[in-house]
XYZ file of N, CA and C in Angstrom:
801
model
N -66.474 -11.413 -1.160
C -67.263 -12.641 -1.230
C -66.448 -13.693 -1.939
N -66.358 -14.814 -1.355
C -65.559 -15.871 -1.948
C -66.238 -16.421 -3.181
N -65.439 -16.870 -4.086
C -65.953 -17.426 -5.325
C -65.627 -18.903 -5.359
N -66.613 -19.737 -5.599
C -66.422 -21.180 -5.658
C -66.638 -21.615 -7.076
N -65.649 -22.232 -7.633
C -65.736 -22.663 -9.027
C -65.307 -24.115 -9.095
N -66.215 -25.013 -9.455
C -65.929 -26.429 -9.430
C -65.035 -26.806 -10.600
N -64.229 -27.800 -10.364
C -63.205 -28.198 -11.326
C -63.832 -28.763 -12.585
N -63.733 -28.066 -13.652
C -64.189 -28.543 -14.951
C -63.299 -27.939 -16.019
N -63.217 -28.598 -17.153
C -62.507 -28.038 -18.288
C -63.446 -27.124 -19.043
N -62.940 -25.931 -19.300
C -63.777 -24.960 -19.976
C -63.432 -24.948 -21.454
N -64.414 -25.100 -22.302
C -64.215 -25.064 -23.743
C -65.225 -24.135 -24.351
N -64.793 -23.451 -25.348
C -65.678 -22.553 -26.085
C -65.748 -23.077 -27.509
N -66.945 -23.489 -27.896
C -67.107 -24.123 -29.202
C -68.065 -23.327 -30.051
N -67.843 -23.379 -31.326
C -68.757 -22.764 -32.279
C -69.313 -23.868 -33.157
N -70.601 -23.868 -33.325
C -71.267 -24.896 -34.137
C -71.884 -24.221 -35.347
N -71.344 -24.503 -36.477
C -71.828 -23.868 -37.690
C -73.235 -24.339 -37.995
N -74.107 -23.398 -38.218
C -75.455 -23.720 -38.609
C -76.349 -24.146 -37.477
N -75.868 -24.092 -36.217
C -76.701 -24.530 -35.105
C -77.892 -23.613 -34.938
N -77.681 -22.313 -35.051
C -78.768 -21.347 -34.947
C -78.765 -20.519 -36.224
N -79.768 -20.627 -37.037
C -79.762 -19.876 -38.302
C -79.825 -18.392 -38.033
N -79.087 -17.585 -38.784
C -79.110 -16.142 -38.574
C -80.469 -15.570 -38.946
N -80.903 -14.512 -38.275
C -82.185 -13.904 -38.613
C -82.139 -13.262 -39.990
N -83.278 -13.185 -40.664
C -83.287 -12.573 -41.992
C -82.928 -11.099 -41.914
N -82.196 -10.663 -42.927
C -81.792 -9.261 -42.982
C -82.857 -8.466 -43.724
N -83.293 -7.344 -43.179
C -84.304 -6.541 -43.854
C -83.793 -6.029 -45.194
N -84.701 -5.694 -46.085
C -84.273 -5.154 -47.375
C -83.488 -3.874 -47.192
N -82.406 -3.767 -47.900
C -81.612 -2.543 -47.879
C -80.415 -2.605 -46.976
N -80.193 -3.707 -46.251
C -79.005 -3.772 -45.412
C -79.295 -4.440 -44.096
N -78.413 -4.189 -43.089
C -78.538 -4.817 -41.789
C -79.585 -4.111 -40.958
N -79.917 -4.680 -39.802
C -80.964 -4.156 -38.953
C -80.632 -2.735 -38.504
N -81.556 -1.831 -38.710
C -81.429 -0.494 -38.159
C -80.443 0.409 -38.861
N -79.851 -0.017 -39.985
C -78.820 0.798 -40.620
C -79.136 1.119 -42.065
N -80.299 0.696 -42.574
C -80.536 0.878 -44.007
C -80.759 2.331 -44.365
N -81.167 3.160 -43.373
C -81.418 4.569 -43.648
C -80.225 5.452 -43.332
N -79.092 4.860 -42.936
C -77.926 5.650 -42.568
C -77.005 5.815 -43.762
N -76.232 6.905 -43.800
C -75.197 7.043 -44.822
C -74.163 5.942 -44.691
N -73.365 5.794 -45.747
C -72.423 4.684 -45.794
C -71.455 4.703 -44.619
N -70.864 5.873 -44.301
C -69.902 5.955 -43.210
C -70.536 5.645 -41.868
N -71.727 6.199 -41.614
C -72.405 5.945 -40.351
C -72.893 4.500 -40.265
N -73.240 3.941 -41.444
C -73.667 2.545 -41.441
C -72.524 1.634 -41.031
N -71.326 1.905 -41.543
C -70.162 1.111 -41.160
C -69.874 1.254 -39.671
N -69.977 2.487 -39.153
C -69.729 2.712 -37.733
C -70.758 1.985 -36.879
N -72.032 2.078 -37.269
C -73.075 1.393 -36.508
C -72.871 -0.116 -36.539
N -72.442 -0.622 -37.698
C -72.188 -2.061 -37.806
C -71.046 -2.487 -36.892
N -69.973 -1.684 -36.853
C -68.827 -2.004 -35.992
C -69.212 -1.978 -34.530
N -69.943 -0.908 -34.120
C -70.363 -0.793 -32.722
C -71.306 -1.927 -32.349
N -72.226 -2.250 -33.257
C -73.157 -3.340 -32.973
C -72.451 -4.662 -32.784
N -71.464 -4.927 -33.641
C -70.707 -6.161 -33.490
C -69.952 -6.202 -32.167
N -69.386 -5.049 -31.788
C -68.631 -4.988 -30.538
C -69.516 -5.236 -29.336
N -70.756 -4.718 -29.399
C -71.659 -4.846 -28.263
C -72.306 -6.211 -28.180
N -72.544 -6.840 -29.331
C -73.292 -8.099 -29.327
C -72.407 -9.325 -29.458
N -71.128 -9.142 -29.646
C -70.246 -10.298 -29.817
C -69.613 -10.729 -28.514
N -70.114 -10.226 -27.373
C -69.491 -10.534 -26.090
C -69.458 -12.004 -25.764
N -70.488 -12.735 -26.160
C -70.538 -14.155 -25.828
C -69.989 -15.035 -26.943
N -69.580 -14.452 -28.052
C -69.092 -15.238 -29.164
C -67.628 -15.562 -29.028
N -67.114 -16.377 -29.948
C -65.722 -16.800 -29.870
C -64.728 -15.678 -30.073
N -65.142 -14.570 -30.688
C -64.240 -13.440 -30.911
C -64.638 -12.232 -30.083
N -65.529 -12.394 -29.120
C -66.009 -11.276 -28.322
C -65.137 -11.006 -27.119
N -65.551 -10.006 -26.334
C -64.784 -9.602 -25.163
C -64.760 -10.690 -24.102
N -65.881 -11.393 -23.934
C -65.922 -12.441 -22.934
C -64.934 -13.561 -23.271
N -64.906 -13.969 -24.534
C -63.974 -15.018 -24.938
C -62.529 -14.550 -24.777
N -62.278 -13.280 -25.114
C -60.923 -12.733 -24.936
C -60.518 -12.729 -23.474
N -61.449 -12.343 -22.598
C -61.151 -12.300 -21.172
C -60.913 -13.710 -20.621
N -61.736 -14.657 -21.030
C -61.556 -16.025 -20.569
C -60.253 -16.624 -21.079
N -59.869 -16.252 -22.276
C -58.593 -16.720 -22.806
C -57.436 -16.167 -21.989
N -57.527 -14.886 -21.606
C -56.495 -14.286 -20.765
C -56.443 -14.956 -19.391
N -57.614 -15.336 -18.865
C -57.641 -16.029 -17.579
C -56.936 -17.378 -17.660
N -57.064 -18.055 -18.784
C -56.414 -19.344 -18.945
C -54.919 -19.186 -19.191
N -54.540 -18.169 -19.971
C -53.130 -17.994 -20.307
C -52.329 -17.421 -19.147
N -52.869 -16.423 -18.471
C -52.161 -15.753 -17.378
C -53.173 -15.390 -16.298
N -53.617 -16.371 -15.511
C -54.726 -16.126 -14.581
C -54.421 -15.097 -13.506
N -53.243 -15.151 -12.904
C -52.949 -14.236 -11.795
C -52.873 -12.797 -12.263
N -52.168 -12.548 -13.365
C -52.049 -11.171 -13.853
C -53.398 -10.626 -14.284
N -54.208 -11.441 -14.945
C -55.542 -11.003 -15.369
C -56.405 -10.654 -14.167
N -56.358 -11.489 -13.141
C -57.117 -11.207 -11.934
C -56.609 -9.960 -11.226
N -55.311 -9.720 -11.248
C -54.755 -8.524 -10.606
C -55.231 -7.254 -11.301
N -55.211 -7.263 -12.629
C -55.679 -6.094 -13.369
C -57.170 -5.871 -13.138
N -57.940 -6.950 -13.193
C -59.388 -6.838 -12.987
C -59.706 -6.356 -11.583
N -59.105 -6.986 -10.585
C -59.394 -6.633 -9.195
C -58.931 -5.217 -8.872
N -57.775 -4.806 -9.379
C -57.300 -3.447 -9.130
C -58.216 -2.398 -9.730
N -58.671 -2.627 -10.952
C -59.571 -1.673 -11.609
C -60.904 -1.578 -10.877
N -61.466 -2.734 -10.516
C -62.752 -2.728 -9.830
C -62.646 -2.145 -8.424
N -61.537 -2.392 -7.729
C -61.374 -1.853 -6.376
C -61.279 -0.328 -6.398
N -60.543 0.228 -7.367
C -60.478 1.680 -7.476
C -61.819 2.297 -7.793
N -62.547 1.694 -8.745
C -63.878 2.188 -9.080
C -64.836 2.015 -7.910
N -64.698 0.918 -7.183
C -65.541 0.665 -6.014
C -65.354 1.750 -4.950
N -64.118 2.134 -4.698
C -63.846 3.182 -3.701
C -64.456 4.511 -4.114
N -64.350 4.834 -5.390
C -64.925 6.088 -5.875
C -66.440 6.091 -5.710
N -67.099 5.000 -6.118
C -68.551 4.929 -5.998
C -68.995 4.930 -4.540
N -68.271 4.219 -3.675
C -68.632 4.188 -2.254
C -68.498 5.571 -1.624
N -67.468 6.319 -1.996
C -67.313 7.682 -1.479
C -68.467 8.560 -1.938
N -68.897 8.392 -3.159
C -70.025 9.177 -3.671
C -71.320 8.809 -2.950
N -71.537 7.510 -2.721
C -72.754 7.070 -2.038
C -72.783 7.568 -0.599
N -71.646 7.482 0.098
C -71.583 7.882 1.506
C -71.363 9.376 1.697
N -71.196 10.126 0.593
C -70.920 11.564 0.676
C -69.633 11.832 1.450
N -68.640 11.008 1.214
C -67.359 11.126 1.900
C -66.392 11.872 0.987
N -66.354 13.182 1.127
C -65.525 14.022 0.259
C -64.151 14.258 0.875
N -63.208 14.575 0.008
C -61.880 14.939 0.484
C -61.877 16.395 0.926
N -60.742 16.866 1.403
C -60.647 18.264 1.828
C -60.787 19.219 0.656
N -60.618 18.715 -0.552
C -60.821 19.529 -1.751
C -62.250 19.395 -2.276
N -63.116 18.770 -1.524
C -64.542 18.637 -1.811
C -64.775 17.899 -3.134
N -64.131 16.767 -3.308
C -64.462 15.891 -4.426
C -64.292 14.450 -3.972
N -64.817 13.524 -4.753
C -64.888 12.127 -4.348
C -63.686 11.305 -4.799
N -62.878 11.837 -5.705
C -61.676 11.107 -6.119
C -60.579 11.412 -5.106
N -60.619 10.677 -4.004
C -59.690 10.907 -2.908
C -58.417 10.102 -3.115
N -57.481 10.270 -2.205
C -56.235 9.507 -2.274
C -56.461 8.025 -2.010
N -57.647 7.685 -1.483
C -57.946 6.276 -1.219
C -58.243 5.499 -2.499
N -58.607 6.183 -3.564
C -58.928 5.484 -4.816
C -57.712 4.729 -5.358
N -56.559 5.373 -5.579
C -55.398 4.595 -6.035
C -54.908 3.594 -4.987
N -55.093 3.909 -3.698
C -54.680 2.960 -2.663
C -55.521 1.699 -2.722
N -56.826 1.858 -2.954
C -57.689 0.692 -3.081
C -57.362 -0.098 -4.347
N -56.967 0.602 -5.406
C -56.556 -0.095 -6.625
C -55.316 -0.947 -6.358
N -54.380 -0.407 -5.578
C -53.185 -1.176 -5.208
C -53.570 -2.374 -4.348
N -54.493 -2.152 -3.403
C -54.962 -3.272 -2.580
C -55.596 -4.365 -3.449
N -56.459 -3.973 -4.379
C -57.121 -4.963 -5.220
C -56.151 -5.751 -6.066
N -55.126 -5.070 -6.602
C -54.197 -5.733 -7.510
C -53.176 -6.592 -6.779
N -52.669 -6.116 -5.644
C -51.521 -6.775 -5.017
C -51.843 -7.521 -3.722
N -53.057 -7.384 -3.204
C -53.434 -8.102 -1.987
C -54.647 -8.992 -2.246
N -55.745 -8.376 -2.703
C -56.980 -9.129 -2.871
C -56.869 -10.199 -3.951
N -56.363 -9.824 -5.122
C -56.290 -10.787 -6.229
C -55.359 -11.957 -5.930
N -54.113 -11.720 -5.470
C -53.265 -12.882 -5.147
C -53.826 -13.747 -4.030
N -54.419 -13.112 -2.988
C -55.004 -13.888 -1.901
C -56.158 -14.753 -2.403
N -57.070 -14.161 -3.177
C -58.177 -14.932 -3.719
C -57.708 -16.033 -4.653
N -56.697 -15.747 -5.449
C -56.162 -16.746 -6.383
C -55.630 -17.957 -5.627
N -54.877 -17.706 -4.565
C -54.287 -18.808 -3.793
C -55.365 -19.578 -3.037
N -56.288 -18.861 -2.393
C -57.301 -19.528 -1.580
C -58.226 -20.396 -2.439
N -58.672 -19.859 -3.568
C -59.572 -20.623 -4.426
C -58.840 -21.799 -5.073
N -57.571 -21.606 -5.411
C -56.792 -22.715 -5.982
C -56.654 -23.849 -4.975
N -56.408 -23.508 -3.709
C -56.311 -24.533 -2.676
C -57.645 -25.253 -2.487
N -58.731 -24.485 -2.519
C -60.053 -25.091 -2.362
C -60.362 -26.042 -3.508
N -60.026 -25.646 -4.729
C -60.291 -26.501 -5.888
C -59.424 -27.756 -5.870
N -58.191 -27.623 -5.409
C -57.338 -28.812 -5.295
C -57.876 -29.763 -4.230
N -58.397 -29.186 -3.145
C -58.924 -30.010 -2.069
C -60.111 -30.845 -2.527
N -60.928 -30.269 -3.429
C -62.128 -30.963 -3.890
C -62.006 -31.408 -5.350
N -60.812 -31.533 -5.856
C -60.610 -31.949 -7.246
C -61.155 -33.356 -7.466
N -61.961 -33.514 -8.520
C -62.502 -34.810 -8.874
C -63.702 -35.240 -8.063
N -64.124 -34.438 -7.111
C -65.274 -34.780 -6.273
C -66.471 -33.965 -6.752
N -67.385 -34.634 -7.439
C -68.502 -33.935 -8.073
C -69.857 -34.301 -7.488
N -69.873 -35.052 -6.411
C -71.150 -35.429 -5.821
C -71.802 -34.227 -5.155
N -73.097 -34.350 -4.905
C -73.823 -33.264 -4.242
C -73.266 -32.997 -2.857
N -72.904 -34.040 -2.155
C -72.330 -33.884 -0.814
C -71.023 -33.103 -0.869
N -70.193 -33.404 -1.868
C -68.918 -32.699 -2.011
C -69.129 -31.225 -2.340
N -70.118 -30.944 -3.179
C -70.398 -29.557 -3.532
C -70.885 -28.766 -2.324
N -71.758 -29.378 -1.525
C -72.242 -28.702 -0.320
C -71.097 -28.477 0.666
N -70.245 -29.493 0.818
C -69.095 -29.346 1.714
C -68.143 -28.267 1.221
N -67.998 -28.150 -0.080
C -67.145 -27.113 -0.651
C -67.694 -25.727 -0.341
N -69.001 -25.556 -0.445
C -69.621 -24.276 -0.105
C -69.425 -23.955 1.374
N -69.568 -24.971 2.226
C -69.400 -24.753 3.667
C -67.971 -24.333 3.988
N -67.000 -25.036 3.422
C -65.601 -24.683 3.664
C -65.301 -23.280 3.150
N -65.869 -22.956 2.000
C -65.649 -21.627 1.436
C -66.184 -20.539 2.354
N -67.367 -20.745 2.911
C -68.003 -19.717 3.738
C -67.469 -19.670 5.161
N -66.928 -20.780 5.655
C -66.452 -20.809 7.034
C -64.938 -20.651 7.163
N -64.212 -20.832 6.072
C -62.749 -20.722 6.130
C -62.245 -19.594 5.229
N -62.609 -19.647 3.948
C -62.050 -18.691 2.999
C -62.652 -17.299 3.189
N -63.972 -17.217 3.295
C -64.615 -15.908 3.448
C -64.127 -15.144 4.674
N -64.017 -15.771 5.865
C -63.505 -15.018 7.011
C -62.106 -14.457 6.805
N -61.236 -15.245 6.174
C -59.871 -14.758 5.926
C -59.894 -13.570 4.969
N -60.616 -13.704 3.861
C -60.663 -12.625 2.874
C -61.305 -11.362 3.455
N -62.386 -11.528 4.216
C -63.060 -10.359 4.780
C -62.220 -9.686 5.849
N -61.484 -10.466 6.650
C -60.611 -9.873 7.658
C -59.489 -9.070 6.998
N -58.912 -9.618 5.944
C -57.864 -8.889 5.212
C -58.446 -7.639 4.561
N -59.659 -7.744 4.037
C -60.309 -6.598 3.405
C -60.547 -5.476 4.410
N -61.102 -5.805 5.571
C -61.384 -4.781 6.580
C -60.097 -4.184 7.142
N -59.083 -5.013 7.311
C -57.791 -4.497 7.783
C -57.209 -3.504 6.782
N -57.249 -3.851 5.523
C -56.727 -2.952 4.488
C -57.532 -1.657 4.424
N -58.846 -1.760 4.551
C -59.678 -0.567 4.540
C -59.361 0.340 5.721
N -59.109 -0.259 6.888
C -58.773 0.540 8.060
C -57.469 1.288 7.862
N -56.467 0.608 7.327
C -55.177 1.261 7.087
C -55.313 2.358 6.040
N -56.052 2.086 4.985
C -56.246 3.086 3.938
C -57.012 4.294 4.469
N -57.951 4.051 5.397
C -58.741 5.151 5.967
C -57.964 5.967 6.982
N -56.769 5.514 7.386
C -55.950 6.320 8.294
C -55.594 5.652 9.601
N -56.037 4.427 9.829
C -55.682 3.731 11.066
C -54.185 3.411 11.054
N -53.520 3.710 12.174
C -52.077 3.493 12.245
C -51.665 2.605 13.408
N -52.506 2.437 14.399
C -52.170 1.596 15.538
C -52.933 0.284 15.457
N -52.428 -0.704 16.209
C -53.073 -2.009 16.216
C -54.481 -1.928 16.776
N -54.671 -1.101 17.799
C -55.988 -0.979 18.418
C -56.998 -0.356 17.450
N -56.570 0.610 16.636
C -57.470 1.210 15.654
C -57.879 0.200 14.593
N -56.925 -0.582 14.130
C -57.231 -1.596 13.118
C -58.148 -2.664 13.709
N -57.834 -3.117 14.918
C -58.651 -4.150 15.551
C -60.079 -3.665 15.777
N -60.233 -2.394 16.183
C -61.575 -1.858 16.408
C -62.373 -1.833 15.111
N -61.718 -1.476 14.009
C -62.406 -1.450 12.720
C -62.830 -2.851 12.285
N -61.927 -3.817 12.444
C -62.236 -5.187 12.043
C -63.349 -5.766 12.915
N -63.276 -5.529 14.211
C -64.301 -6.065 15.117
C -65.673 -5.452 14.844
N -65.690 -4.167 14.498
C -66.972 -3.505 14.248
C -67.604 -3.956 12.932
N -66.793 -4.264 11.951
C -67.350 -4.580 10.638
C -67.343 -6.035 10.259
N -66.702 -6.903 11.062
C -66.503 -8.288 10.638
C -67.822 -9.046 10.512
N -68.629 -9.057 11.563
C -69.865 -9.831 11.518
C -70.860 -9.289 10.496
N -71.063 -7.971 10.373
C -71.939 -7.499 9.293
C -71.469 -7.933 7.911
N -70.159 -7.883 7.684
C -69.632 -8.312 6.386
C -69.827 -9.809 6.197
N -69.597 -10.598 7.250
C -69.770 -12.038 7.143
C -71.224 -12.401 6.887
N -72.153 -11.694 7.508
C -73.567 -11.977 7.277
C -73.934 -11.741 5.819
N -73.403 -10.653 5.251
C -73.655 -10.385 3.834
C -73.074 -11.499 2.969
N -71.863 -11.951 3.297
C -71.228 -13.021 2.527
C -72.004 -14.324 2.635
N -72.443 -14.657 3.836
C -73.169 -15.912 4.031
C -74.514 -15.919 3.314
N -75.094 -14.745 3.132
C -76.375 -14.676 2.434
C -76.184 -14.695 0.919
N -75.258 -13.878 0.446
C -75.118 -13.690 -1.000
C -74.324 -14.800 -1.688
N -73.325 -15.339 -1.016
C -72.469 -16.323 -1.673
C -73.235 -17.576 -2.091
N -74.001 -18.227 -1.206
C -74.754 -19.408 -1.665
C -75.803 -19.075 -2.725
N -76.447 -17.909 -2.592
C -77.466 -17.535 -3.570
C -76.833 -17.318 -4.944
N -75.718 -16.583 -4.966
C -75.044 -16.320 -6.237
C -74.537 -17.612 -6.864
N -74.010 -18.497 -6.039
C -73.502 -19.766 -6.562
C -74.632 -20.623 -7.107
N -75.744 -20.682 -6.391
C -76.889 -21.458 -6.871
C -77.422 -20.891 -8.183
N -77.451 -19.563 -8.290
C -77.888 -18.933 -9.538
C -76.954 -19.303 -10.686
N -75.655 -19.237 -10.428
C -74.686 -19.573 -11.475
C -74.816 -21.028 -11.893
N -74.995 -21.925 -10.928
C -75.130 -23.344 -11.258
C -76.371 -23.610 -12.101
N -77.447 -22.852 -11.850
C -78.712 -23.133 -12.512
C -78.848 -22.452 -13.863
N -78.277 -21.261 -14.017
C -78.600 -20.458 -15.197
C -77.405 -20.060 -16.064
N -76.180 -20.144 -15.568
C -75.047 -19.597 -16.306
C -74.124 -20.693 -16.802
N -73.586 -20.536 -18.017
C -72.555 -21.458 -18.484
C -71.308 -21.352 -17.610
N -70.559 -22.439 -17.526
C -69.387 -22.482 -16.644
C -68.377 -21.391 -16.987
N -68.218 -21.091 -18.284
C -67.195 -20.128 -18.674
C -67.531 -18.696 -18.303
N -68.777 -18.432 -17.908
C -69.152 -17.068 -17.529
C -69.137 -16.846 -16.019
N -68.724 -17.848 -15.251
C -68.772 -17.719 -13.802
C -67.800 -16.661 -13.281
N -66.591 -16.609 -13.834
C -65.583 -15.670 -13.331
C -66.042 -14.217 -13.474
N -66.446 -13.759 -14.667
C -66.940 -12.372 -14.741
C -68.215 -12.160 -13.931
N -69.063 -13.191 -13.809
C -70.278 -13.047 -13.007
C -69.939 -12.803 -11.542
N -69.032 -13.587 -10.981
C -68.651 -13.409 -9.587
C -67.845 -12.120 -9.385
N -67.113 -11.696 -10.399
C -66.450 -10.388 -10.311
C -67.485 -9.272 -10.166
N -68.559 -9.368 -10.939
C -69.616 -8.363 -10.860
C -70.309 -8.399 -9.498
N -70.629 -9.603 -9.011
C -71.275 -9.734 -7.702
C -70.361 -9.184 -6.608
N -69.088 -9.544 -6.660
C -68.140 -9.055 -5.662
C -67.993 -7.542 -5.698
N -68.043 -6.966 -6.892
C -67.950 -5.511 -7.019
C -69.152 -4.832 -6.384
N -70.349 -5.356 -6.629
C -71.565 -4.755 -6.067
C -71.574 -4.855 -4.550
N -71.271 -6.047 -4.029
C -71.277 -6.236 -2.583
C -70.157 -5.434 -1.923
N -68.996 -5.406 -2.546
C -67.890 -4.630 -1.992
C -68.201 -3.148 -1.931
N -68.883 -2.638 -2.957
C -69.277 -1.239 -2.944
C -70.249 -0.960 -1.801
N -71.189 -1.870 -1.597
C -72.151 -1.699 -0.501
C -71.444 -1.719 0.854
N -70.556 -2.684 1.061
C -69.855 -2.789 2.340
C -68.974 -1.568 2.576
N -68.288 -1.139 1.536
C -67.409 0.028 1.655
C -68.212 1.275 1.994
N -69.322 1.478 1.319
C -70.157 2.646 1.597
C -70.731 2.572 3.011
N -71.159 1.385 3.431
C -71.702 1.218 4.786
C -70.635 1.539 5.835
N -69.406 1.075 5.613
C -68.322 1.347 6.551
C -68.000 2.836 6.612
N -68.008 3.498 5.463
C -67.754 4.932 5.434
C -68.821 5.703 6.199
N -70.077 5.323 6.015
C -71.153 6.011 6.722
C -71.012 5.846 8.226
N -70.664 4.640 8.679
C -70.459 4.413 10.106
C -69.312 5.252 10.639
N -68.227 5.344 9.881
C -67.082 6.134 10.325
C -67.424 7.617 10.399
N -68.151 8.118 9.406
C -68.551 9.518 9.420
C -69.503 9.817 10.576
N -70.399 8.895 10.862
C -71.300 9.081 11.998
C -70.527 9.113 13.315
N -69.522 8.251 13.447
C -68.711 8.247 14.668
C -67.938 9.553 14.811
N -67.416 10.073 13.706
C -66.702 11.340 13.768
C -67.631 12.491 14.139
N -68.849 12.471 13.618
C -69.803 13.525 13.971
C -70.177 13.463 15.449
N -70.393 12.244 15.963
C -70.715 12.111 17.382
C -69.567 12.585 18.259
N -68.343 12.250 17.877
C -67.181 12.690 18.635
C -67.065 14.209 18.622
N -67.341 14.809 17.472
C -67.272 16.261 17.372
C -68.353 16.915 18.225
N -69.566 16.364 18.181
C -70.657 16.930 18.977
C -70.410 16.743 20.463
N -69.868 15.603 20.874
C -69.551 15.395 22.289
C -68.478 16.361 22.754
N -67.525 16.660 21.877
C -66.484 17.625 22.236
C -67.031 19.030 22.407
N -68.004 19.383 21.601
C -68.609 20.709 21.719
C -69.442 20.843 22.987
N -70.042 19.726 23.411
C -70.874 19.774 24.616
C -70.066 19.664 25.904
N -68.852 19.148 25.803
C -68.078 18.884 27.007
C -67.648 20.153 27.730
N -67.539 21.284 27.028
C -67.120 22.514 27.685
C -68.280 23.241 28.349
N -69.498 22.713 28.223
C -70.646 23.261 28.928
C -71.219 24.521 28.328
N -70.806 24.885 27.135
C -71.315 26.101 26.503
C -72.246 25.741 25.367
N -73.220 26.574 25.125
C -74.158 26.372 24.034
C -73.612 26.995 22.763
N -74.253 26.672 21.658
C -73.852 27.290 20.394
C -74.061 28.796 20.443
N -75.089 29.252 21.177
C -75.347 30.696 21.297
C -74.170 31.387 21.989
N -73.640 30.755 23.036
C -72.501 31.341 23.742
C -71.288 31.417 22.844
N -71.059 30.387 22.013
C -69.893 30.397 21.137
C -70.022 31.482 20.065
N -71.245 31.686 19.574
C -71.424 32.701 18.539
C -71.191 34.103 19.092
N -71.614 34.308 20.345
C -71.507 35.653 20.927
C -70.214 35.877 21.675
N -69.347 34.874 21.744
C -68.119 35.023 22.517
C -67.252 36.140 21.983
N -67.201 36.247 20.674
C -66.347 37.276 20.085
C -66.951 38.679 20.190
N -68.266 38.744 20.464
C -68.896 40.069 20.534
C -68.820 40.671 21.918
N -68.630 39.866 22.972
C -68.648 40.386 24.324
C -67.355 41.121 24.641
N -67.461 42.257 25.286
C -66.255 43.009 25.647
C -65.499 42.306 26.761
N -64.196 42.385 26.706
C -63.384 41.773 27.741
C -63.341 42.637 28.996
N -63.026 42.021 30.105
C -62.962 42.749 31.372
C -61.571 42.647 31.938
């Protein structure tokens, strides 16, 4: 799913005294007054780590800082990690096991490589071009046109590359095999993109601060990608089952005949 991010300067500010801290209960911080000293320190550290995500020293601020300092490398690491995890989850959802009967197949590291070295650089270049094209244009008409260009130009390119990579990773080796996979999955994937992309963007515009858009769209893309990947796997497994069943029926023998073939005496 393409990500549209309008050109703005992102700043993270802290305002002292803007929101007064809540009162601390007698005996210490919230939920830790009954704990021993060592466990209290641990609980305090974990609590800070979990609740400081939106603060200036939290994980979100650290991630956004990395995006500003080294955007391509940060996106490559993020996309590679999510693509590998996405493949694992999709295999589990579709019940697509390897020959060793587990879900961590050889496609997991291959998808991680795809996410890091194909998807992330492609998305980085496409979105950068889109933002340059609409730089300084903040009217409602420009925003709508930006969404249209994103869904009619960028999304088809990204989805075609995604389906092609999935076909190769799944074992397609000829042009006809890759083309068949892309043709079968292109329109379903595009329909999902056309539905979710405007909705996600409208949600981000209405409810989310600008600096949280990148991780938000990463999460949306991960969820949708997992769904598409699992759907594609299920279709492929169904096609393989049909091919296997057609092959068994083509010789004109029933399952009963095959079971008893070894028991009948030869003549």
